[in-house]
Tab-separated table of C-alpha atoms and ligand atoms in Angstrom:
chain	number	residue	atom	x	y	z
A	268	UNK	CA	77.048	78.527	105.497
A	269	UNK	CA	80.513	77.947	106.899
A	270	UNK	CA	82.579	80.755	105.511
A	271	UNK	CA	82.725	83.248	108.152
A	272	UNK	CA	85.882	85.420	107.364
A	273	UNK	CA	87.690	87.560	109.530
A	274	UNK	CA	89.992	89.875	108.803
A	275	UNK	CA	92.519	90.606	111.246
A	276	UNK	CA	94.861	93.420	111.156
A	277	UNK	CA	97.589	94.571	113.635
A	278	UNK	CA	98.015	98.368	113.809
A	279	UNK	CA	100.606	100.497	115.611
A	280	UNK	CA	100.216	103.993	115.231
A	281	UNK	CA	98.232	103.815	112.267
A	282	UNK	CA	95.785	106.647	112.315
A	283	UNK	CA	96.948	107.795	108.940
A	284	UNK	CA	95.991	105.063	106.798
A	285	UNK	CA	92.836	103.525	108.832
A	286	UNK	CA	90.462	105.480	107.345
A	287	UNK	CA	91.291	104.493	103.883
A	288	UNK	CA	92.588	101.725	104.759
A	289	UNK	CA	89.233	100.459	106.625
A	290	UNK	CA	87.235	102.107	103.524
A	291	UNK	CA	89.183	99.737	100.895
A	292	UNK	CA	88.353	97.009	103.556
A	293	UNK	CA	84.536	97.494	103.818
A	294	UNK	CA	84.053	97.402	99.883
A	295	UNK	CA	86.639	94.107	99.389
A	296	UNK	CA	84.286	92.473	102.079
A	297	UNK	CA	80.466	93.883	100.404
A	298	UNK	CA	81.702	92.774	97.230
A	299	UNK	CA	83.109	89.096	98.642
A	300	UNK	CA	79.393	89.134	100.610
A	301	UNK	CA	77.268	90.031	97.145
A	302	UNK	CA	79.095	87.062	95.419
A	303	UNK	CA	77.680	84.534	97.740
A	304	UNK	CA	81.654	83.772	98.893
A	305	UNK	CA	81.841	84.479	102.243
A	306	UNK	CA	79.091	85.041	105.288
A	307	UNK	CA	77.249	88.242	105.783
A	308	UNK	CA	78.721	88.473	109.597
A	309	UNK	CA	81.964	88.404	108.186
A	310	UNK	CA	84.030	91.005	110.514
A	311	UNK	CA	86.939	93.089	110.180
A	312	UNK	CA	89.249	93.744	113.087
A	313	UNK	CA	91.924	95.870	114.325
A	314	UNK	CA	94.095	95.482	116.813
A	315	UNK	CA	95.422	97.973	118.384
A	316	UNK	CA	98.794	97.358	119.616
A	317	UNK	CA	99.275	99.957	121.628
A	318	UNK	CA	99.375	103.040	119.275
A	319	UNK	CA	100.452	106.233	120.949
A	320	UNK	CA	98.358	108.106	118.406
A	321	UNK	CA	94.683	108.287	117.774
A	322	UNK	CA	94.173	104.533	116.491
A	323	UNK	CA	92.360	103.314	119.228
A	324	UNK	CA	90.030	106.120	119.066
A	325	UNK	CA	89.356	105.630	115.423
A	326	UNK	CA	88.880	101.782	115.541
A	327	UNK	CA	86.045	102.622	118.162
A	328	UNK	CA	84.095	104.985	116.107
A	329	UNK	CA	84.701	102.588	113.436
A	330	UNK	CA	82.922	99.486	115.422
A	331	UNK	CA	79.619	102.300	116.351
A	332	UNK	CA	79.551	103.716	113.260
A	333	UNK	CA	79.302	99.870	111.340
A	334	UNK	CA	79.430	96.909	113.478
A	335	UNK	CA	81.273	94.723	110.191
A	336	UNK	CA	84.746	96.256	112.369
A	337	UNK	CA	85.519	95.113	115.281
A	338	UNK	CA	88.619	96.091	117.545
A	339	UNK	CA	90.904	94.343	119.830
A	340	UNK	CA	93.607	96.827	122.509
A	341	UNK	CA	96.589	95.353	124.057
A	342	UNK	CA	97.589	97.198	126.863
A	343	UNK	CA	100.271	98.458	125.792
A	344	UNK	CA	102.475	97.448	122.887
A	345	UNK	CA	104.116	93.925	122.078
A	346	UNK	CA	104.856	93.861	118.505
A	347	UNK	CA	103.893	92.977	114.929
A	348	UNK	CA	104.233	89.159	115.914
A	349	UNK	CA	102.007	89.368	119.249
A	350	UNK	CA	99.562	91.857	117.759
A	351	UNK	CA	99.028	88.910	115.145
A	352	UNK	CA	99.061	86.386	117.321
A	353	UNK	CA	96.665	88.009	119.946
A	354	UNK	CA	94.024	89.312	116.548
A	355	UNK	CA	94.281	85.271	115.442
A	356	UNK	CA	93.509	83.494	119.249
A	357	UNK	CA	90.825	86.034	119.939
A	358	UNK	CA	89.070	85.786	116.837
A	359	UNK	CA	89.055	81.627	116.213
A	360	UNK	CA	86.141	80.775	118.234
A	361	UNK	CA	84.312	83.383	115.829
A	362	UNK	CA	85.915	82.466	112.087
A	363	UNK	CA	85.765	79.845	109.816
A	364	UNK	CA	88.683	81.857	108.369
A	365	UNK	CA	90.722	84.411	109.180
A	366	UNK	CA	93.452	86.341	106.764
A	367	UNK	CA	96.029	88.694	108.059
A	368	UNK	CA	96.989	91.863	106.580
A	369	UNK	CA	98.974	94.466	107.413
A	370	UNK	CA	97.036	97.726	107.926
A	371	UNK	CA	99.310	100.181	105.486
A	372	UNK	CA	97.441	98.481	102.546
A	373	UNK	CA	101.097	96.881	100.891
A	374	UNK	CA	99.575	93.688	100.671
A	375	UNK	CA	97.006	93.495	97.780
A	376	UNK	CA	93.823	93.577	98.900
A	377	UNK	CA	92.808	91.892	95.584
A	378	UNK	CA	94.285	88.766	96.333
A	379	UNK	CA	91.769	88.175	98.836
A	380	UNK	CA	89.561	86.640	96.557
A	381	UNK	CA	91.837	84.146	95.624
A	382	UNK	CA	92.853	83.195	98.852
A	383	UNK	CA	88.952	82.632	99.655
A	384	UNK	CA	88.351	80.426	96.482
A	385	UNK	CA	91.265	78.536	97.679
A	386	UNK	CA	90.171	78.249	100.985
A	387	UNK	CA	86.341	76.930	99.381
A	388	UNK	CA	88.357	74.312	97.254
A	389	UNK	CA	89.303	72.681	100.891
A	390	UNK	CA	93.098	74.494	101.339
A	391	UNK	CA	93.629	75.413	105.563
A	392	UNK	CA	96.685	77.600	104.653
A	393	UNK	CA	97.085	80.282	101.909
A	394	UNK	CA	100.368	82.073	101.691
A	395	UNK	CA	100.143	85.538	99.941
A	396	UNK	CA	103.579	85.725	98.247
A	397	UNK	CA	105.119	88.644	96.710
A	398	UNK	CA	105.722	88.204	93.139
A	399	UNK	CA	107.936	91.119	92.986
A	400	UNK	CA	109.444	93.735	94.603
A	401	UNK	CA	109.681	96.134	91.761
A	402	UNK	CA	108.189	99.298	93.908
A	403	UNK	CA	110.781	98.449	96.859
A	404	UNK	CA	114.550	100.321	97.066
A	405	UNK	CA	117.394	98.251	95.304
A	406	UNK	CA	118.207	97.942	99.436
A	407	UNK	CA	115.005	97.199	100.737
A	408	UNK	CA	114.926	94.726	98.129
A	409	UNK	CA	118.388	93.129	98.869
A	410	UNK	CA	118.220	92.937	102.985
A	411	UNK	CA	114.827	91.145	102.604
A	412	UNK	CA	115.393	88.676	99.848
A	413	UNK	CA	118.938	87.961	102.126
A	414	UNK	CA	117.003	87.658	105.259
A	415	UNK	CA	115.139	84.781	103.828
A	416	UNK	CA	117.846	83.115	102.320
A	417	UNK	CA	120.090	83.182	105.228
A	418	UNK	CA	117.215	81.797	107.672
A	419	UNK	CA	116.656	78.994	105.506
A	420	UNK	CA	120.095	78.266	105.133
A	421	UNK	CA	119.947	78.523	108.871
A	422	UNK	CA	117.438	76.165	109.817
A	423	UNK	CA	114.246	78.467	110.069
A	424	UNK	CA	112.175	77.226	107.481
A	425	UNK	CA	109.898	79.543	105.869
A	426	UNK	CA	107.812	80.737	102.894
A	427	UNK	CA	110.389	82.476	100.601
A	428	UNK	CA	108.939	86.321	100.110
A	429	UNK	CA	105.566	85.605	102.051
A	430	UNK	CA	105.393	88.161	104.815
A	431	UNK	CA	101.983	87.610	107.166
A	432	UNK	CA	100.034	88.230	104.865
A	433	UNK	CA	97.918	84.799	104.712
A	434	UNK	CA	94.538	83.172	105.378
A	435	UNK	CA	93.824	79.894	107.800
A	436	UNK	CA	91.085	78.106	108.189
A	437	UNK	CA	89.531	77.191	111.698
A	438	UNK	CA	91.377	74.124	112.320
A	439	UNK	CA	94.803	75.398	110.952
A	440	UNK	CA	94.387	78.247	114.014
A	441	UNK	CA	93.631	75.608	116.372
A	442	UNK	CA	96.431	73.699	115.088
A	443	UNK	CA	98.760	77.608	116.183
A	444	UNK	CA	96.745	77.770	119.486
A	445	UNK	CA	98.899	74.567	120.391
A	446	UNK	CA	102.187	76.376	119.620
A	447	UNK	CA	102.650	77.916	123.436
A	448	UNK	CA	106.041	79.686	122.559
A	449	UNK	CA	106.502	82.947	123.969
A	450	UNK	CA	109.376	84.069	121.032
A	451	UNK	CA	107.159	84.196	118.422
A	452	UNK	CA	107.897	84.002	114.925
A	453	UNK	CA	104.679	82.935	112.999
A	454	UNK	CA	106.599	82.648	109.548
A	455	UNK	CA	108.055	79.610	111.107
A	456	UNK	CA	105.517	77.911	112.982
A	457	UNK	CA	102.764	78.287	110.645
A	458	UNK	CA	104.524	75.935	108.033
A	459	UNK	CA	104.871	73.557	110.966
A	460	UNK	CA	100.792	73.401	111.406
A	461	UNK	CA	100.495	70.926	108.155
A	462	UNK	CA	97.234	70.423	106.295
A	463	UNK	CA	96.767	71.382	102.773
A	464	UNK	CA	98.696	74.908	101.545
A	465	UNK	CA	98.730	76.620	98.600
A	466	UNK	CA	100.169	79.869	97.943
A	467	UNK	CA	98.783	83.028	95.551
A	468	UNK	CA	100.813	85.818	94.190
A	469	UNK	CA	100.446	89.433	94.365
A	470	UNK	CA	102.369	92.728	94.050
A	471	UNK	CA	103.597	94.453	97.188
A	472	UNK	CA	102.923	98.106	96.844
A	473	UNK	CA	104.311	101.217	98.706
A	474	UNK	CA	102.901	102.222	102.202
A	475	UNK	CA	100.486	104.926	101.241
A	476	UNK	CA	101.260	106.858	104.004
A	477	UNK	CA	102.723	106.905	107.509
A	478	UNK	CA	106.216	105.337	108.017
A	479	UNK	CA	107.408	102.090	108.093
A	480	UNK	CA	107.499	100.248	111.796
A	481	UNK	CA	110.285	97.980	110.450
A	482	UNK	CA	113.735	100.235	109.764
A	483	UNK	CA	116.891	97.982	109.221
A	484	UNK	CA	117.470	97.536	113.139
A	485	UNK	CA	114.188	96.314	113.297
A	486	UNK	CA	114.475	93.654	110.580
A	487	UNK	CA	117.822	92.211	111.584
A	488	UNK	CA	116.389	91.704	115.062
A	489	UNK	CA	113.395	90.154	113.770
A	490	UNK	CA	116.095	87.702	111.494
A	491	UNK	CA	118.286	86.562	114.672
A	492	UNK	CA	114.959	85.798	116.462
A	493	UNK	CA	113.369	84.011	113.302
A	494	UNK	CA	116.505	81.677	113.826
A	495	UNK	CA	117.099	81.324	117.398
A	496	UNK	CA	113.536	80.676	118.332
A	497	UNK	CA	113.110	78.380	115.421
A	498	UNK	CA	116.255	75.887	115.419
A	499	UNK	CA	118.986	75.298	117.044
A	500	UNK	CA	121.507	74.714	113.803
A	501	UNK	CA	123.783	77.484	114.939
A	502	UNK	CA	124.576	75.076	118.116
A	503	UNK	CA	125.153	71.949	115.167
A	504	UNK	CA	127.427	74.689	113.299
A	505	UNK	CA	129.882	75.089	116.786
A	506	UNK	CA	130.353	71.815	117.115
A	507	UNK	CA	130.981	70.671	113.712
A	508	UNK	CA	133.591	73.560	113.746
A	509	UNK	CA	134.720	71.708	117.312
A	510	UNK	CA	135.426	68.151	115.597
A	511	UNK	CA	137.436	69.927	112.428
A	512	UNK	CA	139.473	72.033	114.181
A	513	UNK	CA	140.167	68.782	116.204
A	514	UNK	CA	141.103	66.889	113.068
A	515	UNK	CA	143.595	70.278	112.424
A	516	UNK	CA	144.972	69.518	115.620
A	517	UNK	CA	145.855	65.951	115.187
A	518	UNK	CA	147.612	66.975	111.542
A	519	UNK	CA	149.525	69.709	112.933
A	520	UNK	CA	150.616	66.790	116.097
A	521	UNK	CA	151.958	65.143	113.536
A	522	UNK	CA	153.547	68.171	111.488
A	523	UNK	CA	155.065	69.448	114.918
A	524	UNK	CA	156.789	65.707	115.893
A	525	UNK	CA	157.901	65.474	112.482
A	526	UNK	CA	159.790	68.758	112.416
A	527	UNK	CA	161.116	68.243	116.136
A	528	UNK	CA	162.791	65.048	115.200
A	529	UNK	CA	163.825	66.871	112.387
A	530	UNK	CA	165.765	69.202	114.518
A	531	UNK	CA	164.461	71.893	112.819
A	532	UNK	CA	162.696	73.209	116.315
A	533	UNK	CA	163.411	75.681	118.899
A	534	UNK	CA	162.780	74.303	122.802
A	535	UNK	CA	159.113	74.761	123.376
A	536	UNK	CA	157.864	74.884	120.002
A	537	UNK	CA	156.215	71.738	119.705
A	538	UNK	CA	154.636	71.398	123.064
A	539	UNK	CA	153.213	74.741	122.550
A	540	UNK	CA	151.988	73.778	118.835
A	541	UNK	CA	150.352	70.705	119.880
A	542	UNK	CA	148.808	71.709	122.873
A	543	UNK	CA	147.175	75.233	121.442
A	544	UNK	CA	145.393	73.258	118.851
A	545	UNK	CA	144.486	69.883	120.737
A	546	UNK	CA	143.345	71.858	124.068
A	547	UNK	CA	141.592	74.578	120.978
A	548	UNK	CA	139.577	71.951	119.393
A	549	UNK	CA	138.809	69.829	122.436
A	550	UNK	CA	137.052	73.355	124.160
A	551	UNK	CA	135.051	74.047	121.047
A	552	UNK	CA	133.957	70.551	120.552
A	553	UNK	CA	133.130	70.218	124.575
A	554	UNK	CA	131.537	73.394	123.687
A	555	UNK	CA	129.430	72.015	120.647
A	556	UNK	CA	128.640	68.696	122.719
A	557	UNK	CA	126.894	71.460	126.059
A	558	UNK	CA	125.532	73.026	123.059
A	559	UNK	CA	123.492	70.366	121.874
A	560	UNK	CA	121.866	69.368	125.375
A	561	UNK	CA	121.053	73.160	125.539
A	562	UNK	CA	119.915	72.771	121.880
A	563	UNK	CA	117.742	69.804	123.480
A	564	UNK	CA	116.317	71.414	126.440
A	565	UNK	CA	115.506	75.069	124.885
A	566	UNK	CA	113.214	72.973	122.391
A	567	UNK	CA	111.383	70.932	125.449
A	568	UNK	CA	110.513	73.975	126.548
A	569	UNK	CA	108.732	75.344	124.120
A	570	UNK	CA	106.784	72.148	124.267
A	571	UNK	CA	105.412	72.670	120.890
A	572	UNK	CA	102.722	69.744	119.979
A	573	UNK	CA	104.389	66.728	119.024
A	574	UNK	CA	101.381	66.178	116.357
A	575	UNK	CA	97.916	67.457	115.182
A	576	UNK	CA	95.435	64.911	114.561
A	577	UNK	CA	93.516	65.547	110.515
A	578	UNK	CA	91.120	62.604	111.141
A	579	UNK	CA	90.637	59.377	112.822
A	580	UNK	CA	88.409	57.121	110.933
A	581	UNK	CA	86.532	55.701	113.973
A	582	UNK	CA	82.565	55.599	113.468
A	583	UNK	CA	81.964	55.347	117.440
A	584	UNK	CA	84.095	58.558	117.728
A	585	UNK	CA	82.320	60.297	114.941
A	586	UNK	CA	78.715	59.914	116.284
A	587	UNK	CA	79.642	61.820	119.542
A	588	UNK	CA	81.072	64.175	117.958
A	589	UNK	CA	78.043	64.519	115.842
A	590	UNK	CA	76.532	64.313	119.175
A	591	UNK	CA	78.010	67.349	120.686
A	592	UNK	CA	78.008	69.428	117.826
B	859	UDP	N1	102.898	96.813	113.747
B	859	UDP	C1	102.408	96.460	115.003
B	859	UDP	N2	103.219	96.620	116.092
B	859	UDP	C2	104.515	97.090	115.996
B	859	UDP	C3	105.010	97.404	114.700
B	859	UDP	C4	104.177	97.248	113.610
B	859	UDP	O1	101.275	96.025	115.142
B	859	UDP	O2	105.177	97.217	117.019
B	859	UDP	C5	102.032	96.645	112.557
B	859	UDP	C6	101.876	97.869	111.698
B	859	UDP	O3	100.852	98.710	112.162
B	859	UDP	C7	101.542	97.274	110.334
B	859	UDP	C8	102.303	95.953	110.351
B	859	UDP	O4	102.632	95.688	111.711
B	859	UDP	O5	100.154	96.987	110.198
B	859	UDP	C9	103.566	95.978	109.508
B	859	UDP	O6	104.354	97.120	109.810
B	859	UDP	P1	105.035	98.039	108.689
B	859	UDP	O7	104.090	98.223	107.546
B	859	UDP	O8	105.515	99.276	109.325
B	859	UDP	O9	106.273	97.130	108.231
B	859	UDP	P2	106.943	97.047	106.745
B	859	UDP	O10	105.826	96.818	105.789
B	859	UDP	O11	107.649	98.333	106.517
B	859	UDP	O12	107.887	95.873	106.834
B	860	MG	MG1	104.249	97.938	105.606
């Protein structure tokens, strides 16, 4: 049966909610293993991203007391994003699936099924998306419905209210390996993958306990590097605000000759009129012009693959392939 899942899960100081949390876990996957849905060495894993509490040490008594949980430690720590990122890689040789969860039990562990009959049906890419946000604050609420509207408005395309909570099949995480950038923002690049999505809906509860690793400082940081490591439309926005300034310029040349033949001038005035705004609008449209060979060159170097291949029809290629399998 092809329907390994694993479940990876990015902790940071956690020790509060792993035991329940890893509790809730265990029965989701029994029951998913009893329906006939998923494999029997289906595996759970934490990673430990560098917790200065006891996480570590309860993810390994976790993986001798029952070996369905597995751990991963990073040596020290690198963030939601990399925790992901580094659960994901290490575990794709081993899934047929994996879904991501955060480990404070928010994201409804319910929805797992769904995600899984989804994933049976042939879909690479399910996006858990929050169908409301009654439990969070009226602020909570506000700064993260903004935070997706401005990065879409900004170029960073994304799945509006789906946080990392999500499940990808094999090839989709083959298709990520090929993503090499080192500002990582997997909301972003995981649309770029392709192959069939589909998204389910669940409530976003409260943290059960702990605190949250994402206070407002946090979050805006995570917004300006959603955007700057996914495009480069600030850059456009520069020098579009280059040429109309420069369009400004040439109506107030105009406006200034007009009112020095007029006589209605002091010495100096129109000189100084025409040159602020012409030399103004030339800089930021110069400026907008170096921006867009930057633009150019940050995105070569993220040398992100140009495509991913679905299927070649090709019988020849399909019999070694058979072959090596
Ligand atoms: N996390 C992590 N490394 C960090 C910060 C957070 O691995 O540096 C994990 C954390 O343990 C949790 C997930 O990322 O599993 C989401 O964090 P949190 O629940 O605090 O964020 P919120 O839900 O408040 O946005
Ligand atoms: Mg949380």
């Amino acid at each position: 049966m092809n329907n390994k899942l694993y479940m990876v899960i990015p902790c940071y100081n956690e020790e509060e909610v792993l035991p329940e949390t890893s509790k809730r876990l265990r029965e989701k996957i029994n029951s998913l293993i009893e329906k006939g849905k998923i494999d029997k060495e289906s595996r759970i894993v934490f990673v430990n991203d560098g917790s200065k509490d006891k996480t570590w040490e309860i993810i390994k008594t976790l993986h001798e007391e029952d070996p369905v949980f597995s751990g991963i430690n990073l040596t020290r720590n690198r963030g939601h994003q990399n925790a992901l990122l580094a659960g994901l890689m290490t575990v794709m040789d081993y899934a047929d699936m994996a879904i991501s969860m955060d480990a404070d039990l928010q994201d409804d562990v319910d929805a797992i099924d769904e995600m899984i009959d989804k994933y049976l049906d042939g879909i690479d890419i399910v996006y858990g998306v929050r169908s409301s946000r009654a439990k969070d604050t009226f602020f909570k609420k506000a700064t993260a419905e903004g935070f997706y509207k401005i990065m879409n408005s900004m170029g960073a395309n994304t799945v509006f209210n789906h946080a990392d909570y999500r499940l990808m099949s094999k090839r989709a995480l083959e298709g990520l390996s090929q993503f090499q950038e080192v500002n990582l923002f997997l909301r972003g690049i995981v649309p770029m993958i392709g192959y069939p999505t589909d998204v389910v809906y669940y409530e976003r509860g409260e943290r059960f306990a702990g605190e949250s690793k994402y206070p407002l400082g946090k979050m805006l940081s995570f917004a300006i590097e959603g955007i700057t490591s996914l495009s480069t439309k600030p850059i456009r926005m520069i020098t579009f605000l280059g040429f109309f300034i420069f369009l400004v310029s040439i109506g107030i040349l105009i406006y200034s000759l007009v009112r020095h033949f007029m006589g209605a001038t002091i010495v100096g005035w129109t000189t100084l009129m025409v040159s602020v705004w012409g030399i103004g609008g030339l800089i930021l449209l110069s400026l907008g012009v170096v921006g867009e060979y930057i633009g150019k060159i940050y995105l070569e170097t993220k040398a992100r693959p140009r495509f991913i291949v679905e299927q070649f029809l090709d019988e020849a290629a399909q019999r070694e392939k058979n072959e090596n399998d």
